[in-house]
Tab-separated table of C-alpha atoms in Angstrom:
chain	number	residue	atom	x	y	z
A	1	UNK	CA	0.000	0.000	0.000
A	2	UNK	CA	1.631	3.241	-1.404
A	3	UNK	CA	0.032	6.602	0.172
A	4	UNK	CA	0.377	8.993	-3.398
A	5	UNK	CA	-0.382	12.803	-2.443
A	6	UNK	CA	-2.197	15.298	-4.756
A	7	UNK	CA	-2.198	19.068	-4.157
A	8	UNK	CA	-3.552	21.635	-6.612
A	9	UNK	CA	-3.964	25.120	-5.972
A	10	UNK	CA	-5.990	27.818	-8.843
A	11	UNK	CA	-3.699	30.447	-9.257
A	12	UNK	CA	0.105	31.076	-9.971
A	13	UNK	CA	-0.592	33.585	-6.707
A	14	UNK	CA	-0.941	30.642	-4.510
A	15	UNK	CA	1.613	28.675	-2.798
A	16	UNK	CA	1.226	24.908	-2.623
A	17	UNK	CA	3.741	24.779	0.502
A	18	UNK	CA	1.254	24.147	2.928
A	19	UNK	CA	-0.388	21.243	1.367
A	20	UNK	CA	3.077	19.676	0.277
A	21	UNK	CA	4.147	19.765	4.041
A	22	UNK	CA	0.968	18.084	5.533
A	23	UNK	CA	0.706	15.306	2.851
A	24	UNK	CA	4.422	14.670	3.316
A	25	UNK	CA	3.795	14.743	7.050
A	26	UNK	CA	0.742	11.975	6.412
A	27	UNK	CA	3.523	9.997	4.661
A	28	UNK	CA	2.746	10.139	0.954
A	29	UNK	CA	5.547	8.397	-0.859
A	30	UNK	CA	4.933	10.881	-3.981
A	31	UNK	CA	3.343	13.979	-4.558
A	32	UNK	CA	1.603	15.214	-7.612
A	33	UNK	CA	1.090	19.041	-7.951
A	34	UNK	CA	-0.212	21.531	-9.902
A	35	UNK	CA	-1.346	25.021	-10.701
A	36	UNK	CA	-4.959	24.502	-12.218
A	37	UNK	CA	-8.137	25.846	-11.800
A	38	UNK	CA	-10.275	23.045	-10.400
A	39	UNK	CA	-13.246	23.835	-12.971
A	40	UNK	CA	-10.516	21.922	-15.694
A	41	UNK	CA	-11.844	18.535	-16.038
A	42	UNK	CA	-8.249	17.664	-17.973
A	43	UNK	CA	-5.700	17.727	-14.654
A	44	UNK	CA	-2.307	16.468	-16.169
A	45	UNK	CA	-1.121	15.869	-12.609
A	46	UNK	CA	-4.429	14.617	-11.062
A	47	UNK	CA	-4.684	12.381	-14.618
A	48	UNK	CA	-1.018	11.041	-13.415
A	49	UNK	CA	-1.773	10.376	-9.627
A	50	UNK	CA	-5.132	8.635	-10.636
A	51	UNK	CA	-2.904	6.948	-13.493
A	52	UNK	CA	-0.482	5.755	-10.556
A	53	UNK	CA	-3.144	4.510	-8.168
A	54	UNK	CA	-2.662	0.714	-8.015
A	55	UNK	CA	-4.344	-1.964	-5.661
A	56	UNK	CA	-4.467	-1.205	-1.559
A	57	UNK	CA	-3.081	2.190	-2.670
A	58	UNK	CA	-4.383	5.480	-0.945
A	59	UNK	CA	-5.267	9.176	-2.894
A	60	UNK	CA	-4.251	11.730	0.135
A	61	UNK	CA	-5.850	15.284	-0.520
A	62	UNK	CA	-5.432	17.838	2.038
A	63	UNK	CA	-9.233	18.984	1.270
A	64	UNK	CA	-11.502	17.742	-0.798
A	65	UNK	CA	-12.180	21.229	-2.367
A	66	UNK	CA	-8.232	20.829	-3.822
A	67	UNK	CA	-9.724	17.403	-5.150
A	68	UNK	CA	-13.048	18.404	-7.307
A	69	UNK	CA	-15.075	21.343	-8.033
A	70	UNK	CA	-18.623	19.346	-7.639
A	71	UNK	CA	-20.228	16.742	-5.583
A	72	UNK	CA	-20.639	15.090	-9.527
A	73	UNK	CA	-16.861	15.858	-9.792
A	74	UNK	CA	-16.098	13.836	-6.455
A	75	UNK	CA	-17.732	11.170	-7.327
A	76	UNK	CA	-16.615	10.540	-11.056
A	77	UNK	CA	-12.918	10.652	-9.735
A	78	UNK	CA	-13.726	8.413	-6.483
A	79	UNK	CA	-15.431	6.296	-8.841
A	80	UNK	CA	-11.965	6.363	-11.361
A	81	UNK	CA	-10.094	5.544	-7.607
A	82	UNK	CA	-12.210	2.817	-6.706
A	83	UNK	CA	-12.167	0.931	-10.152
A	84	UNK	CA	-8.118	1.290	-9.839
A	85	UNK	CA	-8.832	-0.466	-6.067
A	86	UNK	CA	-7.471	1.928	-4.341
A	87	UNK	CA	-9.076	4.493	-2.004
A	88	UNK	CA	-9.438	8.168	-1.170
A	89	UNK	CA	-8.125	10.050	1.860
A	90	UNK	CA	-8.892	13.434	2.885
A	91	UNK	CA	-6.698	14.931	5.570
A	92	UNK	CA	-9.414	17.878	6.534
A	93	UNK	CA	-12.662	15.952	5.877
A	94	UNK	CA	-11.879	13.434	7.699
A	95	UNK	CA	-15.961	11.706	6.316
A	96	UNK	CA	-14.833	11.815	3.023
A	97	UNK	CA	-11.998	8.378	3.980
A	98	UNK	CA	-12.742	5.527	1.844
A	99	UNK	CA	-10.574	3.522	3.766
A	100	UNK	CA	-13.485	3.390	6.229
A	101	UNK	CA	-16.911	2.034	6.472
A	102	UNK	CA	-18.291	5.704	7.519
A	103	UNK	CA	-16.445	7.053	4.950
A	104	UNK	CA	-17.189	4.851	2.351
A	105	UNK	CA	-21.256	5.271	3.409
A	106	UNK	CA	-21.216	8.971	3.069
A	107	UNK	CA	-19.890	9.059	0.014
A	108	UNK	CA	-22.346	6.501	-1.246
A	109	UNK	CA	-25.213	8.866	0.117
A	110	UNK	CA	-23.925	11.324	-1.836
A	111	UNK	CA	-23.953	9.668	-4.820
A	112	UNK	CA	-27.037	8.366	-4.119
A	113	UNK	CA	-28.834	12.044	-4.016
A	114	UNK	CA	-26.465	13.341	-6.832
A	115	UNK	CA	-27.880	10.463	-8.801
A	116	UNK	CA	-31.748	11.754	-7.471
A	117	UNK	CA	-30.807	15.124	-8.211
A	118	UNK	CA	-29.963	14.385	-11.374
A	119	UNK	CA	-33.083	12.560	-12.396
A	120	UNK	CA	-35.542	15.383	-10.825
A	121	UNK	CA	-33.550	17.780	-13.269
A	122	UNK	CA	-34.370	15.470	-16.003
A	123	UNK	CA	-37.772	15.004	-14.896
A	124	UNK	CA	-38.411	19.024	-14.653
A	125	UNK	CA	-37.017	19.327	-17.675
A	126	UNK	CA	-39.068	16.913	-19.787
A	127	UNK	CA	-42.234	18.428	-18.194
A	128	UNK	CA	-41.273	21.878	-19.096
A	129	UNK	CA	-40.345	20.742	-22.904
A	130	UNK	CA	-43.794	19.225	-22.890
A	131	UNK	CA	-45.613	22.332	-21.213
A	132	UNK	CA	-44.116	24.237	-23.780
A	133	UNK	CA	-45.106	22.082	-26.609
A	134	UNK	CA	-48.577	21.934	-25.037
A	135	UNK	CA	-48.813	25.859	-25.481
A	136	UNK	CA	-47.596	25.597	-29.073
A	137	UNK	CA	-43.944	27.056	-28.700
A	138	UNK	CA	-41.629	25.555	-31.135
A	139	UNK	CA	-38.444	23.870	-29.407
A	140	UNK	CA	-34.951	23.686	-30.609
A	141	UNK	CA	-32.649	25.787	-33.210
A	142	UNK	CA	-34.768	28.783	-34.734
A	143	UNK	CA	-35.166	27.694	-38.938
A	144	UNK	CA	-32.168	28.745	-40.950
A	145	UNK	CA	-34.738	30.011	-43.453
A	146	UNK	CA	-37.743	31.874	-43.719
A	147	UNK	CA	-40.749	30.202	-45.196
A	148	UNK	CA	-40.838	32.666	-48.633
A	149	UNK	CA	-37.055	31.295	-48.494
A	150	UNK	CA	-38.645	27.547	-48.340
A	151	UNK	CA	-40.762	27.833	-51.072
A	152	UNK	CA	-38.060	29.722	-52.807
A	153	UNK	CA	-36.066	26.511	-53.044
A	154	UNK	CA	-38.899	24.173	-53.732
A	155	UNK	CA	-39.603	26.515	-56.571
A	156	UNK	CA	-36.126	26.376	-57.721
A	157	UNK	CA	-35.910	22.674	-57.471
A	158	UNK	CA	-38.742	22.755	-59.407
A	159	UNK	CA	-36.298	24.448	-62.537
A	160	UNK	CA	-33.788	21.875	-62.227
A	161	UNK	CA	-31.707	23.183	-60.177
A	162	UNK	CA	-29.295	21.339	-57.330
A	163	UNK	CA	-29.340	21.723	-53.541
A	164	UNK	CA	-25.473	22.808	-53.595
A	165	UNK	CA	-26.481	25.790	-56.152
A	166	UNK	CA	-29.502	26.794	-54.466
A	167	UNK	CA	-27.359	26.882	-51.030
A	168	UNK	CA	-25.113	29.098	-52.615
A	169	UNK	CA	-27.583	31.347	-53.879
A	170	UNK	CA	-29.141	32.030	-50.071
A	171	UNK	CA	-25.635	31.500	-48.904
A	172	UNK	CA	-26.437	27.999	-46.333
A	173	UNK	CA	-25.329	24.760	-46.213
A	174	UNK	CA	-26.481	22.082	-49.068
A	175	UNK	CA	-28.100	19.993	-45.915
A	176	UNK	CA	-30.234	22.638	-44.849
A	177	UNK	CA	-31.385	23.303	-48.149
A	178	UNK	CA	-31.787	19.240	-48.732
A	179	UNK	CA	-34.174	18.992	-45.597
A	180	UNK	CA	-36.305	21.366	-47.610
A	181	UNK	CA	-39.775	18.689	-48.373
């Protein structure tokens, strides 16, 4: 079992001192760092330490806020920990320790109401499409052309000519003027 260290802070204003002393004082054998802005979903460093993360191995965070931006965040790199079989350590939140039962229950209630959360979103947003659809709003893109336009290129078809001329002429793309019936 190999304790690996991550520590990320968002500016270049920032020092990362602090968190490089406590995880070295928790006994990480090696240290990933960076300078990132935890809304990046592409960490090089956190891509390595995750990368790294073998069997019986331990993630060591000072704070879980250093670790992800979102409980959805958490959970998608805890998940990524777990499936590597290793587990997640927070010095500061000392719930958020899958190396323990309690830990490893929070953490599964979390996901458990992000999971909820994210089919209520879902939900509310099915019932507003259909609300909408219900009081005759169109949904999606507005058209790229205007109905005289439409019948402009039926008309045209009509005189032999192709979709990729006729695009050209009201200056869109040969597939919007093919969807044209």
């Amino acid at each position: 079992m190999k304790l690996i260290g991550y520590a990320r802070v968002s500016t270049t204003g920032q020092t990362l001192d602090a968190q490089l002393e406590q995880l070295r004082a928790a006994g990480c054998a090696s240290i990933f760092s960076e300078t990132m802005s935890g809304a990046q979903r592409a960490r090089p460093e956190l891509i390595s330490a995750l990368a790294t993360l073998a069997e019986g191995d331990v993630l060591v965070v000072t704070r879980l806020d250093r670790l992800a931006r979102s409980t959805r965040d958490l959970l998608d790199i805890v998940h990524t920990i777990e499936t590597n079989g290793a587990k997640l350590k927070s010095l500061v939140d000392s719930w958020a320790d899958t190396t323990t039962p309690t830990g490893k229950l929070i953490l599964t209630v979390l996901g458990g109401l992000a999971e909820f959360e994210r089919s209520l979103i879902a939900e509310r947003t099915a019932e507003g499409r259909e609300r909408a659809r219900r009081a005759g709003k169109r949904l999606g893109r507005p058209p790229k052309l205007t109905s005289h336009q439409r019948n402009a290129v039926l008309k045209l078809r009509l005189e032999g000519q192709d979709n990729a001329e006729i695009a050209r002429l009201l200056g869109v793309s040969r597939s919007t003027v093919s969807r044209i019936r």
